[in-house]
Amino acid sequence: MPYVLRHKKTGEIAASLQKNHYDLIYYGVKLWPGEKEALEAMSAYLEAECFPEPDCWEALHVREERAKVMNVKLKNNPSLRLFMEAEGTLTVQADEGPQETVS
């Protein structure tokens, strides 16, 4: 079951440019296979990707289906940011504000 990083205050889910197993570059949610791996890599990843407030992030378990929905919402577009509310609602934002919401 995958883990993502979620900002405790804003609900932002960490996403970045990555390479898939075909060596193709895509923009999507950063996933780790387990909580231990996510916690060990969190500090270096957040620093490398210039995420603010590195102490305010947490590793969060998500179902694989939910992780796929998160990536679909990002549309492979680095100008989009993904947020997850405490109740699980996903919101995608670009520079101009909220774009769409999914429960």
PDB file of C-alpha atoms in Angstrom:
ATOM      1  CA  MET A   1       0.000   0.000   0.000  1.00  0.00           C
ATOM      2  CA  PRO A   2       1.520   3.324  -1.051  1.00  0.00           C
ATOM      3  CA  TYR A   3       2.361   6.307   1.116  1.00  0.00           C
ATOM      4  CA  VAL A   4       2.331   9.963   0.075  1.00  0.00           C
ATOM      5  CA  LEU A   5       3.498  13.118   1.831  1.00  0.00           C
ATOM      6  CA  ARG A   6       0.805  15.536   3.022  1.00  0.00           C
ATOM      7  CA  HIS A   7       1.356  19.008   4.457  1.00  0.00           C
ATOM      8  CA  LYS A   8      -0.299  19.073   7.893  1.00  0.00           C
ATOM      9  CA  LYS A   9      -1.538  22.690   7.627  1.00  0.00           C
ATOM     10  CA  THR A  10      -2.474  23.106   3.968  1.00  0.00           C
ATOM     11  CA  GLY A  11      -3.277  19.519   2.976  1.00  0.00           C
ATOM     12  CA  GLU A  12      -0.995  19.732  -0.071  1.00  0.00           C
ATOM     13  CA  ILE A  13       0.114  16.351  -1.421  1.00  0.00           C
ATOM     14  CA  ALA A  14       3.746  16.310  -2.584  1.00  0.00           C
ATOM     15  CA  ALA A  15       4.065  15.900  -6.347  1.00  0.00           C
ATOM     16  CA  SER A  16       7.010  16.326  -8.687  1.00  0.00           C
ATOM     17  CA  LEU A  17       8.545  15.353 -12.003  1.00  0.00           C
ATOM     18  CA  GLN A  18       9.558  11.677 -11.953  1.00  0.00           C
ATOM     19  CA  LYS A  19      10.536   8.834 -14.278  1.00  0.00           C
ATOM     20  CA  ASN A  20       8.310   5.805 -14.695  1.00  0.00           C
ATOM     21  CA  HIS A  21       9.548   2.266 -15.320  1.00  0.00           C
ATOM     22  CA  TYR A  22       9.671   3.049 -19.080  1.00  0.00           C
ATOM     23  CA  ASP A  23      12.070   5.974 -18.391  1.00  0.00           C
ATOM     24  CA  LEU A  24       9.383   8.479 -19.399  1.00  0.00           C
ATOM     25  CA  ILE A  25       9.168  11.692 -17.400  1.00  0.00           C
ATOM     26  CA  TYR A  26       5.801  12.548 -15.874  1.00  0.00           C
ATOM     27  CA  TYR A  27       4.420  14.870 -13.200  1.00  0.00           C
ATOM     28  CA  GLY A  28       2.644  13.085 -10.396  1.00  0.00           C
ATOM     29  CA  VAL A  29       2.290  12.309  -6.722  1.00  0.00           C
ATOM     30  CA  LYS A  30       5.465  10.963  -5.125  1.00  0.00           C
ATOM     31  CA  LEU A  31       4.748   7.462  -3.761  1.00  0.00           C
ATOM     32  CA  TRP A  32       6.664   5.195  -1.409  1.00  0.00           C
ATOM     33  CA  PRO A  33       5.890   1.498  -0.829  1.00  0.00           C
ATOM     34  CA  GLY A  34       5.825   1.823   2.969  1.00  0.00           C
ATOM     35  CA  GLU A  35       5.721   4.303   5.820  1.00  0.00           C
ATOM     36  CA  LYS A  36       9.314   3.590   6.837  1.00  0.00           C
ATOM     37  CA  GLU A  37      10.622   4.375   3.344  1.00  0.00           C
ATOM     38  CA  ALA A  38       8.540   7.555   3.135  1.00  0.00           C
ATOM     39  CA  LEU A  39       9.747   8.817   6.503  1.00  0.00           C
ATOM     40  CA  GLU A  40      13.389   8.026   5.717  1.00  0.00           C
ATOM     41  CA  ALA A  41      13.267   9.817   2.345  1.00  0.00           C
ATOM     42  CA  MET A  42      10.958  12.676   3.345  1.00  0.00           C
ATOM     43  CA  SER A  43      13.509  15.298   4.412  1.00  0.00           C
ATOM     44  CA  ALA A  44      15.826  14.869   1.426  1.00  0.00           C
ATOM     45  CA  TYR A  45      12.912  14.723  -1.038  1.00  0.00           C
ATOM     46  CA  LEU A  46      11.206  17.859   0.312  1.00  0.00           C
ATOM     47  CA  GLU A  47      14.495  19.769   0.273  1.00  0.00           C
ATOM     48  CA  ALA A  48      15.403  18.624  -3.252  1.00  0.00           C
ATOM     49  CA  GLU A  49      11.958  19.621  -4.564  1.00  0.00           C
ATOM     50  CA  CYS A  50      11.958  22.951  -2.635  1.00  0.00           C
ATOM     51  CA  PHE A  51       8.774  22.287  -0.677  1.00  0.00           C
ATOM     52  CA  PRO A  52       8.167  24.817   2.119  1.00  0.00           C
ATOM     53  CA  GLU A  53       8.106  23.991   5.832  1.00  0.00           C
ATOM     54  CA  PRO A  54       9.734  20.542   5.757  1.00  0.00           C
ATOM     55  CA  ASP A  55       8.803  19.949   9.408  1.00  0.00           C
ATOM     56  CA  CYS A  56       5.081  20.274   8.607  1.00  0.00           C
ATOM     57  CA  TRP A  57       4.779  17.210   6.377  1.00  0.00           C
ATOM     58  CA  GLU A  58       3.567  13.731   7.299  1.00  0.00           C
ATOM     59  CA  ALA A  59       3.567  10.327   5.621  1.00  0.00           C
ATOM     60  CA  LEU A  60       0.010   9.293   4.807  1.00  0.00           C
ATOM     61  CA  HIS A  61      -1.228   5.873   3.735  1.00  0.00           C
ATOM     62  CA  VAL A  62      -3.522   5.881   0.680  1.00  0.00           C
ATOM     63  CA  ARG A  63      -5.156   3.082  -1.247  1.00  0.00           C
ATOM     64  CA  GLU A  64      -3.568   2.387  -4.616  1.00  0.00           C
ATOM     65  CA  GLU A  65      -6.796   3.379  -6.391  1.00  0.00           C
ATOM     66  CA  ARG A  66      -6.740   6.723  -4.568  1.00  0.00           C
ATOM     67  CA  ALA A  67      -3.121   7.317  -5.599  1.00  0.00           C
ATOM     68  CA  LYS A  68      -4.125   6.740  -9.227  1.00  0.00           C
ATOM     69  CA  VAL A  69      -6.978   9.251  -8.917  1.00  0.00           C
ATOM     70  CA  MET A  70      -4.523  11.771  -7.469  1.00  0.00           C
ATOM     71  CA  ASN A  71      -2.281  11.425 -10.514  1.00  0.00           C
ATOM     72  CA  VAL A  72      -5.226  11.692 -12.903  1.00  0.00           C
ATOM     73  CA  LYS A  73      -6.268  14.935 -11.187  1.00  0.00           C
ATOM     74  CA  LEU A  74      -2.775  16.379 -11.714  1.00  0.00           C
ATOM     75  CA  LYS A  75      -3.091  15.753 -15.491  1.00  0.00           C
ATOM     76  CA  ASN A  76       0.703  15.476 -15.853  1.00  0.00           C
ATOM     77  CA  ASN A  77       0.751  19.281 -15.444  1.00  0.00           C
ATOM     78  CA  PRO A  78       3.486  20.758 -13.191  1.00  0.00           C
ATOM     79  CA  SER A  79       1.498  23.993 -12.784  1.00  0.00           C
ATOM     80  CA  LEU A  80      -1.160  22.123 -10.776  1.00  0.00           C
ATOM     81  CA  ARG A  81      -1.022  21.435  -7.043  1.00  0.00           C
ATOM     82  CA  LEU A  82      -3.066  18.766  -5.281  1.00  0.00           C
ATOM     83  CA  PHE A  83      -4.651  19.203  -1.850  1.00  0.00           C
ATOM     84  CA  MET A  84      -6.442  16.660   0.312  1.00  0.00           C
ATOM     85  CA  GLU A  85      -8.784  17.827   3.056  1.00  0.00           C
ATOM     86  CA  ALA A  86      -8.973  15.933   6.360  1.00  0.00           C
ATOM     87  CA  GLU A  87     -12.150  14.175   5.199  1.00  0.00           C
ATOM     88  CA  GLY A  88     -10.431  13.036   1.980  1.00  0.00           C
ATOM     89  CA  THR A  89     -11.747  15.535  -0.571  1.00  0.00           C
ATOM     90  CA  LEU A  90      -9.209  16.217  -3.326  1.00  0.00           C
ATOM     91  CA  THR A  91      -8.817  19.717  -4.733  1.00  0.00           C
ATOM     92  CA  VAL A  92      -6.555  20.723  -7.601  1.00  0.00           C
ATOM     93  CA  GLN A  93      -5.304  24.300  -7.805  1.00  0.00           C
ATOM     94  CA  ALA A  94      -3.393  26.256 -10.388  1.00  0.00           C
ATOM     95  CA  ASP A  95      -2.025  29.767  -9.927  1.00  0.00           C
ATOM     96  CA  GLU A  96      -5.469  31.284 -10.525  1.00  0.00           C
ATOM     97  CA  GLY A  97      -7.221  29.293  -7.735  1.00  0.00           C
ATOM     98  CA  PRO A  98      -9.393  26.159  -7.276  1.00  0.00           C
ATOM     99  CA  GLN A  99     -10.066  24.185 -10.422  1.00  0.00           C
ATOM    100  CA  GLU A 100     -12.077  21.121  -9.427  1.00  0.00           C
ATOM    101  CA  THR A 101     -13.008  19.013  -6.425  1.00  0.00           C
ATOM    102  CA  VAL A 102     -13.524  15.252  -6.050  1.00  0.00           C
ATOM    103  CA  SER A 103     -14.907  13.483  -2.991  1.00  0.00           C
TER     104      SER A 103
END
